[in-house]
Coordinates of C-alpha atoms in Angstrom, one line a residue:
Chain U
M279 CA 121.1 99.8 123.3
G280 CA 123.7 97.2 122.1
W281 CA 124.8 98.6 118.7
F282 CA 123.4 94.7 116.8
T283 CA 119.6 96.1 118.7
T284 CA 120.2 99.7 117.1
F285 CA 120.9 97.7 113.2
T286 CA 117.8 95.4 113.5
R287 CA 116.2 98.1 114.6
S288 CA 116.8 100.4 112.6
S289 CA 115.0 100.3 108.9
I290 CA 118.1 99.4 106.8
G291 CA 118.9 96.4 109.6
K292 CA 114.8 95.0 109.4
K293 CA 115.3 95.4 105.6
F294 CA 118.5 93.6 106.3
I295 CA 116.2 90.7 107.7
M296 CA 113.8 90.5 105.6
A297 CA 116.5 90.0 102.9
L298 CA 118.5 87.5 104.8
T299 CA 115.7 85.2 105.8
G300 CA 114.2 85.6 102.6
S301 CA 117.4 84.0 100.8
L302 CA 117.8 81.2 103.5
L303 CA 114.1 80.4 102.7
M304 CA 115.2 80.8 99.1
I305 CA 118.2 77.6 99.3
F306 CA 115.7 75.8 101.0
L307 CA 112.5 76.0 98.6
I308 CA 114.8 74.6 95.4
I309 CA 115.9 72.1 98.0
H310 CA 112.5 70.9 98.9
F311 CA 112.1 71.3 94.6
I312 CA 114.0 68.5 93.8
G313 CA 113.1 66.2 96.3
N314 CA 109.5 66.8 95.1
M315 CA 109.8 66.5 91.4
M316 CA 111.1 62.9 92.9
L317 CA 107.4 62.3 92.4
Y318 CA 107.4 62.1 88.9
F319 CA 110.3 59.2 88.7
G320 CA 107.8 57.0 90.1
P321 CA 106.5 56.1 93.2
K322 CA 109.7 53.9 93.7
A323 CA 112.1 56.1 93.5
F324 CA 109.9 58.7 95.2
D325 CA 109.1 56.2 98.4
T326 CA 113.0 55.0 98.8
Y327 CA 114.2 59.4 98.4
V328 CA 111.6 59.9 101.8
D329 CA 113.0 56.6 103.3
T330 CA 116.7 58.4 102.7
L331 CA 115.4 61.5 104.4
E332 CA 113.6 59.3 107.0
T333 CA 116.8 57.0 108.3
I334 CA 118.3 61.1 109.0
K335 CA 115.7 62.3 110.9
P336 CA 117.2 64.0 113.7
L337 CA 119.6 66.3 111.9
I338 CA 115.8 66.3 109.1
R339 CA 114.2 67.3 113.0
V340 CA 116.6 70.4 114.1
I341 CA 116.3 71.6 109.8
E342 CA 112.8 72.0 110.3
V343 CA 112.9 73.7 113.9
L344 CA 115.8 75.8 112.6
L345 CA 113.2 76.7 109.4
A346 CA 110.2 77.3 111.6
L347 CA 112.1 79.8 113.2
I348 CA 113.1 81.6 110.3
F349 CA 110.3 81.7 108.9
I350 CA 108.6 83.2 112.5
F351 CA 111.3 85.6 111.8
H352 CA 110.0 86.5 108.3
I353 CA 107.3 86.4 109.1
Y354 CA 106.5 88.3 112.0
N355 CA 109.3 91.5 110.7
G356 CA 106.9 91.4 107.0
L357 CA 103.7 92.2 109.5
K358 CA 105.6 95.0 111.2
L359 CA 107.0 96.4 108.4
W360 CA 103.7 96.4 106.9
Y361 CA 102.0 98.0 109.4
E362 CA 104.6 100.8 109.9
N363 CA 104.8 101.9 106.4
K364 CA 101.0 101.5 106.9
K365 CA 101.4 103.9 110.1
A366 CA 103.6 106.3 107.4
N367 CA 101.5 106.7 104.4
P368 CA 98.1 107.4 106.1
K369 CA 96.3 108.7 103.1
K370 CA 96.1 108.0 99.5
Y371 CA 96.1 110.3 96.5
A372 CA 93.0 111.1 95.1
V373 CA 94.3 109.0 91.4
N374 CA 96.5 106.2 92.2
G375 CA 99.8 106.7 89.7
S376 CA 101.4 103.4 92.0
R377 CA 100.4 101.1 88.6
E378 CA 103.0 103.7 86.5
N379 CA 105.9 103.7 88.0
T380 CA 106.0 100.3 90.0
D381 CA 105.3 96.7 89.0
I382 CA 102.5 94.3 90.9
Y383 CA 105.2 92.1 92.6
S384 CA 106.8 94.7 94.7
R385 CA 103.6 96.5 95.4
T386 CA 101.6 93.4 96.6
M387 CA 104.8 91.1 98.9
A388 CA 102.8 91.9 102.3
I389 CA 99.5 90.7 100.6
T390 CA 101.0 87.7 99.0
G391 CA 103.1 87.1 101.9
V392 CA 99.7 86.7 104.0
T393 CA 98.5 84.3 101.1
I394 CA 101.5 82.1 101.1
F395 CA 101.2 81.6 105.3
V396 CA 98.1 81.0 105.0
F397 CA 98.7 78.0 102.1
L398 CA 101.5 77.2 104.7
I399 CA 99.7 76.1 107.7
I400 CA 97.3 74.5 105.0
H401 CA 100.2 72.8 103.1
L402 CA 101.5 71.8 107.0
S403 CA 98.4 70.1 108.7
T404 CA 97.6 67.8 105.6
F405 CA 101.2 67.4 104.0
W406 CA 103.5 67.8 106.7
A407 CA 101.0 66.3 109.6
T408 CA 100.1 62.8 107.6
F409 CA 104.4 62.6 106.1
N410 CA 105.2 62.7 109.9
F411 CA 101.9 60.7 112.1
G412 CA 99.7 59.7 109.4
V413 CA 101.6 57.2 107.3
H414 CA 100.2 53.5 106.8
P415 CA 103.1 51.2 107.0
N416 CA 101.8 48.7 105.4
T417 CA 101.1 49.7 101.6
E418 CA 103.1 49.6 99.1
Y419 CA 104.8 53.0 98.6
P420 CA 103.2 54.9 101.4
Y421 CA 104.1 58.7 100.6
Y422 CA 103.6 58.5 97.1
T423 CA 100.1 56.6 97.9
I424 CA 99.3 60.3 100.5
V425 CA 100.6 62.3 97.6
T426 CA 98.1 60.4 95.3
H427 CA 95.6 60.8 97.8
W428 CA 96.0 64.6 98.5
F429 CA 95.7 65.7 94.7
Q430 CA 92.7 63.3 93.7
N431 CA 90.7 66.0 95.6
P432 CA 90.3 68.7 93.3
F433 CA 89.7 71.8 95.2
Y434 CA 92.7 70.7 97.8
S435 CA 94.7 70.8 94.0
L436 CA 93.3 74.4 93.1
I437 CA 93.9 75.9 96.6
Y438 CA 97.9 74.5 95.8
I439 CA 97.7 75.4 92.7
I440 CA 96.8 79.3 93.5
G441 CA 99.5 79.5 96.3
M442 CA 102.3 79.0 93.8
I443 CA 101.7 81.0 91.6
V444 CA 101.5 83.6 94.6
L445 CA 104.4 82.3 95.9
G446 CA 106.3 83.3 92.2
Y447 CA 104.5 86.2 92.3
H448 CA 106.5 86.7 96.0
L449 CA 109.8 85.1 94.7
N450 CA 109.9 87.5 91.1
H451 CA 110.2 90.4 93.5
A452 CA 111.8 88.3 96.5
F453 CA 114.6 87.2 94.7
E454 CA 115.8 90.6 93.1
S455 CA 115.5 92.7 96.5
A456 CA 117.5 90.7 98.3
F457 CA 120.0 91.6 96.5
Q458 CA 119.0 95.3 96.6
T459 CA 118.8 95.3 100.3
F460 CA 122.6 93.7 100.7
G461 CA 124.2 96.2 98.9
W462 CA 124.6 94.4 95.5
N463 CA 123.5 96.9 93.2
H464 CA 125.7 97.1 89.9
K465 CA 124.7 98.4 86.6
R466 CA 126.3 94.9 85.1
Y467 CA 125.0 92.1 86.7
T468 CA 121.9 93.9 88.3
P469 CA 119.7 93.3 85.0
L470 CA 121.4 89.4 84.8
I471 CA 120.1 89.3 88.5
K472 CA 116.1 90.2 87.5
K473 CA 116.5 87.6 84.4
I474 CA 117.4 85.0 87.3
G475 CA 114.9 86.3 89.6
T476 CA 112.6 85.7 87.0
I477 CA 113.1 82.3 85.9
Y478 CA 113.8 80.9 89.3
A479 CA 110.7 82.5 90.7
L480 CA 108.9 80.7 86.7
I481 CA 110.3 77.0 87.4
L482 CA 109.3 77.1 91.3
A483 CA 106.0 78.5 91.0
I484 CA 105.9 76.0 87.5
G485 CA 107.4 72.8 88.5
F486 CA 105.5 73.1 91.9
A487 CA 102.1 73.7 90.5
S488 CA 102.5 71.0 87.9
I489 CA 102.8 68.1 90.9
P490 CA 99.1 68.8 91.7
I491 CA 97.9 69.0 87.8
Y492 CA 99.4 66.1 87.0
F493 CA 98.2 64.1 89.9
F494 CA 94.4 65.2 89.6
L495 CA 94.6 64.7 86.0
M496 CA 96.1 61.2 85.8
G497 CA 94.9 60.3 89.1
G498 CA 99.0 59.2 90.1
K499 CA 99.2 55.9 87.5
Chain O
M63 CA 96.5 134.2 72.3
N64 CA 92.8 132.9 73.0
G65 CA 92.9 131.1 69.6
N66 CA 95.0 128.2 71.2
H67 CA 93.9 127.9 74.8
I68 CA 92.7 124.6 75.9
H69 CA 89.9 124.2 78.8
L70 CA 90.9 122.3 82.1
T71 CA 89.2 121.3 84.9
L72 CA 91.5 121.4 88.1
N73 CA 90.1 119.6 91.4
I74 CA 92.9 121.7 93.6
W75 CA 93.2 120.7 97.6
R76 CA 91.8 123.2 99.5
Q77 CA 92.3 122.6 103.5
E78 CA 92.5 126.0 105.9
T79 CA 94.8 124.4 108.6
P80 CA 96.8 121.3 109.5
S81 CA 94.2 119.5 111.6
S82 CA 91.0 120.8 109.1
K83 CA 89.9 117.6 107.2
G84 CA 90.4 119.4 103.8
N85 CA 88.3 118.2 100.5
F86 CA 89.2 119.2 96.8
E87 CA 87.6 122.1 95.1
E88 CA 86.8 122.3 91.3
Y89 CA 88.1 125.2 88.8
K90 CA 87.4 125.8 85.5
Q91 CA 90.1 127.2 83.5
N92 CA 91.0 128.3 80.0
V93 CA 94.4 128.3 79.9
S94 CA 98.1 128.8 77.4
P95 CA 99.4 125.8 76.4
D96 CA 103.2 128.2 77.0
A97 CA 101.8 128.1 81.1
S98 CA 103.2 126.3 83.5
I99 CA 101.3 124.7 86.8
L100 CA 102.5 127.2 88.9
E101 CA 101.8 129.8 86.2
I102 CA 97.8 128.5 85.9
L103 CA 97.5 129.4 89.8
D104 CA 99.2 132.2 90.3
E105 CA 96.2 132.7 87.5
I106 CA 93.6 131.5 89.1
N107 CA 94.7 133.5 92.5
N108 CA 94.2 136.8 90.5
H109 CA 91.0 135.9 90.3
L110 CA 90.2 134.5 93.4
E111 CA 92.3 137.9 95.1
A112 CA 89.7 140.1 92.6
E113 CA 86.6 138.2 94.2
G114 CA 87.6 138.8 98.2
K115 CA 88.6 135.0 98.4
R116 CA 91.5 132.9 99.9
P117 CA 93.5 132.4 97.4
I118 CA 95.3 128.7 96.6
A119 CA 98.7 128.2 99.4
F120 CA 101.4 126.7 97.4
E121 CA 105.4 126.9 97.2
S122 CA 107.5 128.2 94.6
D123 CA 110.9 129.4 94.6
C124 CA 113.8 129.3 91.9
R125 CA 110.8 128.3 89.4
E126 CA 113.9 126.7 86.8
G127 CA 113.5 123.2 88.0
I128 CA 116.8 123.6 90.7
C129 CA 115.8 124.5 93.6
G130 CA 113.1 121.6 95.0
T131 CA 110.5 124.1 96.6
C132 CA 107.5 123.4 94.5
G133 CA 106.3 119.7 94.6
L134 CA 102.9 119.1 93.8
V135 CA 100.9 115.8 92.9
I136 CA 99.2 115.6 89.7
N137 CA 97.1 113.2 88.9
G138 CA 98.9 111.0 91.9
H139 CA 102.6 112.1 90.2
P140 CA 104.8 113.6 91.9
H141 CA 106.2 116.8 89.8
G142 CA 102.7 115.3 87.1
P143 CA 102.9 113.0 84.8
L144 CA 106.0 113.9 83.2
P145 CA 109.7 112.3 83.6
K146 CA 112.1 113.9 85.0
T147 CA 110.4 117.1 85.2
A148 CA 109.7 119.2 88.1
T149 CA 106.5 120.2 88.8
C150 CA 107.5 124.2 88.1
Q151 CA 108.6 123.1 84.6
L152 CA 106.0 121.0 83.9
H153 CA 103.7 122.9 80.7
M154 CA 100.2 123.4 79.8
R155 CA 101.0 121.4 76.7
N156 CA 101.3 118.0 77.9
F157 CA 98.5 118.0 78.7
N158 CA 94.8 117.4 75.8
D159 CA 91.6 119.8 76.3
G160 CA 89.0 119.2 78.8
E161 CA 91.5 116.6 81.3
T162 CA 90.2 117.0 84.7
L163 CA 93.6 117.3 86.9
Y164 CA 93.7 116.2 90.8
I165 CA 96.7 118.5 92.3
E166 CA 97.4 117.1 95.9
P167 CA 99.6 117.9 98.7
F168 CA 102.7 115.3 98.9
R169 CA 101.0 112.5 101.6
A170 CA 103.1 111.4 104.3
A171 CA 102.9 110.9 107.6
A172 CA 106.1 113.5 107.8
F173 CA 105.0 115.6 106.1
P174 CA 102.2 117.0 107.5
V175 CA 100.0 119.3 105.3
I176 CA 100.4 122.8 106.9
K177 CA 97.5 125.1 104.1
D178 CA 96.2 123.5 101.4
L179 CA 99.7 122.0 98.8
I180 CA 102.3 123.3 101.5
V181 CA 103.8 120.6 103.5
D182 CA 106.0 120.8 106.4
R183 CA 109.1 119.1 104.9
S184 CA 111.1 119.8 108.0
G185 CA 112.0 116.0 108.4
F186 CA 114.2 116.4 105.8
D187 CA 116.3 119.3 107.6
K188 CA 116.5 117.1 110.5
I189 CA 118.2 114.5 108.7
Q190 CA 120.7 117.2 106.7
Q191 CA 121.8 118.4 109.7
A192 CA 122.5 114.8 111.3
G193 CA 125.5 114.0 108.5
G194 CA 124.2 116.0 105.6
Y195 CA 128.1 118.3 105.3
V196 CA 132.0 117.6 105.5
S197 CA 134.6 119.0 108.0
F198 CA 137.7 120.9 106.5
N199 CA 139.5 124.1 108.0
T200 CA 138.3 127.1 107.4
G201 CA 141.9 129.6 106.0
S202 CA 142.6 130.5 102.7
A203 CA 140.7 128.3 99.5
P204 CA 142.8 124.9 98.6
D205 CA 143.9 124.6 95.8
A206 CA 141.6 123.3 92.5
N207 CA 142.1 119.7 92.0
N208 CA 144.6 119.5 94.6
I209 CA 143.0 116.2 95.8
L210 CA 143.2 113.4 92.9
I211 CA 139.4 112.3 91.7
P212 CA 138.9 109.7 89.2
K213 CA 136.6 111.0 86.3
Q214 CA 134.1 108.1 87.5
I215 CA 134.1 108.7 90.8
A216 CA 133.5 112.0 90.0
D217 CA 130.7 111.1 88.3
L218 CA 129.2 109.1 90.3
A219 CA 128.8 111.6 93.1
L220 CA 128.1 114.3 90.8
D221 CA 124.9 112.2 89.6
A222 CA 124.2 111.7 93.5
A223 CA 124.6 115.4 94.2
E224 CA 122.5 116.2 91.5
C225 CA 119.2 115.2 94.5
I226 CA 117.4 119.0 94.8
G227 CA 116.0 117.7 98.2
C228 CA 111.7 117.9 96.7
G229 CA 110.7 115.2 98.9
A230 CA 109.2 113.7 95.6
C231 CA 110.4 110.5 96.3
V232 CA 109.1 110.6 99.5
A233 CA 105.4 111.5 97.9
A234 CA 106.0 109.0 95.4
C235 CA 106.9 105.4 98.2
K236 CA 103.7 103.9 99.4
N237 CA 105.8 103.7 102.8
S238 CA 106.6 107.5 102.1
S239 CA 110.3 106.1 102.4
A240 CA 112.9 108.3 102.5
M241 CA 115.4 106.5 101.5
L242 CA 116.2 107.8 98.0
F243 CA 117.1 110.7 99.6
V244 CA 119.2 110.0 102.4
A245 CA 121.0 107.0 99.9
A246 CA 121.6 110.3 97.6
K247 CA 122.7 112.3 100.4
V248 CA 125.2 110.0 101.9
S249 CA 126.5 108.8 98.5
Q250 CA 127.7 112.2 97.4
F251 CA 129.5 112.5 99.9
A252 CA 131.2 108.7 100.2
L253 CA 132.1 108.5 97.1
L254 CA 134.6 111.3 97.4
P255 CA 137.8 111.9 100.0
Q256 CA 136.3 115.2 101.3
G257 CA 133.6 113.2 102.9
Q258 CA 136.0 109.7 104.5
S259 CA 136.5 111.6 107.8
E260 CA 132.7 111.0 108.7
R261 CA 131.7 108.4 106.9
Y262 CA 130.4 105.8 108.9
E263 CA 128.9 108.2 111.0
R264 CA 127.0 110.0 108.6
V265 CA 125.5 106.8 107.7
Q266 CA 124.5 105.7 110.6
A267 CA 123.2 109.4 112.5
M268 CA 121.3 110.0 109.3
V269 CA 119.6 106.6 109.6
K270 CA 118.7 107.5 112.5
V271 CA 117.4 110.3 111.8
M272 CA 115.1 109.5 108.7
D273 CA 113.7 106.5 111.3
E274 CA 112.5 108.7 113.7
N275 CA 111.2 111.2 111.8
L276 CA 108.0 108.7 110.7
F277 CA 109.2 108.2 107.3
G278 CA 108.9 104.4 106.4
S279 CA 110.9 101.9 104.8
C280 CA 111.6 100.8 101.4
T281 CA 110.0 97.6 99.9
N282 CA 112.4 98.1 96.6
T283 CA 109.1 98.8 94.4
Y284 CA 111.9 101.6 93.0
A285 CA 108.4 104.5 92.5
C286 CA 110.7 107.2 93.4
E287 CA 113.3 106.3 90.9
A288 CA 110.4 107.0 88.6
E289 CA 109.0 110.2 89.9
C290 CA 112.4 111.9 90.7
P291 CA 112.7 114.7 89.2
K292 CA 116.7 114.8 88.6
G293 CA 116.2 110.8 88.0
I294 CA 118.4 109.8 91.1
S295 CA 119.2 106.1 90.6
V296 CA 118.4 103.2 93.2
S297 CA 121.8 102.1 93.2
N298 CA 122.2 104.4 95.8
I299 CA 119.9 102.9 98.2
A300 CA 122.3 100.1 97.3
R301 CA 125.6 102.3 98.1
M302 CA 123.2 103.5 101.2
N303 CA 122.4 100.1 102.6
R304 CA 126.2 99.0 101.7
E305 CA 127.9 101.8 103.7
Y306 CA 125.1 101.3 106.4
I307 CA 125.9 96.9 106.8
V308 CA 129.6 98.0 106.7
A309 CA 129.2 100.9 109.9
Q310 CA 128.2 97.8 111.9
L311 CA 131.2 96.0 111.2
K312 CA 133.6 98.2 111.1
T313 CA 132.8 101.2 114.0
E314 CA 131.5 99.2 116.5
E315 CA 133.0 101.7 118.9
L316 CA 130.5 104.6 117.0
A317 CA 127.5 102.5 116.7
H318 CA 124.7 104.7 118.7

């Protein structure tokens, strides 16, 4: 085996892949977030933004393929680690002490991860699919209309809100954990990293979740 | 002496052989608040032996918190609920009258139960043998303070060297990961000039053996740091990750 294979198959290597792919996804989420915020500037602003993306469609497609690969790596590697770690710790204690010595965010990474994956499938099969293949060209501001349409369904909006709360939990640990895995731990700046991670997770979760709430309550008007 | 005794219900894990199923057995005991948990086990064993029954098997050596031999999980906490305390230093005054305790062995695929509360921790020995050493020339003893080491670096190395290799980190971890133990051993040598010759081979060799011995990987929950009787910091894990990643870049020809 070459050194690269040895590295990626080692426990630290697998964690490194999780942190690296996770960090790239966290950067993607910031860009996605900024795009979504265009919704608050009205139908015109949002559709102009989407139309701008349409003009660079080939580039967007390349990014989408890369994103899909990163997601697949992150999910596959995460599930593999989860399975291996279950095998390493098959028997539980009579009394569970983990509530007192760990936080809920780090303990639930696998379950929040799987939940986000389910959410991602719902998100892609509805929003992404309609944006790419279900646009009515005759409507004024077609993209904004699509958003309004989907979030009028209370059940669908609720899925989004729950999905974003779970994402917040996942990100709160993810941000700090990535730094630790890369080996960046320092007395001076680790507490700061933890705070930034929590602020990042809160802004993203609340910001994303505010969209279905806004559109459901206001009916997009 | 009887005046201030407290009454405890102890549920203790009994398992005849490595392959047998094992179960909790209940022992009701009046204990002195000054007794350590190991002394209570000694008392119970005296009774059991007097009755002709098999005593509870458990490990202990120094009984002053520095050897790392003892190690029980008490109410879900390796070395009990008191922070930075080894099992042998846990006294009954920390428990209330009428309390129920669950005493179990460390549980991890890498630490199979041999008998009752004794587990096989030879996985740690194998990791140590893979890289937990430094090379030096034999002969006359070198002069003290011959090699200058900054105070802060020496402090960090000694903090890591405090690890007694008890295995509580593995027992506390939901993944049964040995990262805190290995990180302490890697750090202690990587920080010091004496450890430089094997520095990058060491981290790779120790991680390799760690992965081969059924230990899980790190989810950064930090349960290990919370339960470590010596308070070894998880910043050592970050250092080990750093060492390991740098080793990939620096010493391609040394990679296994």
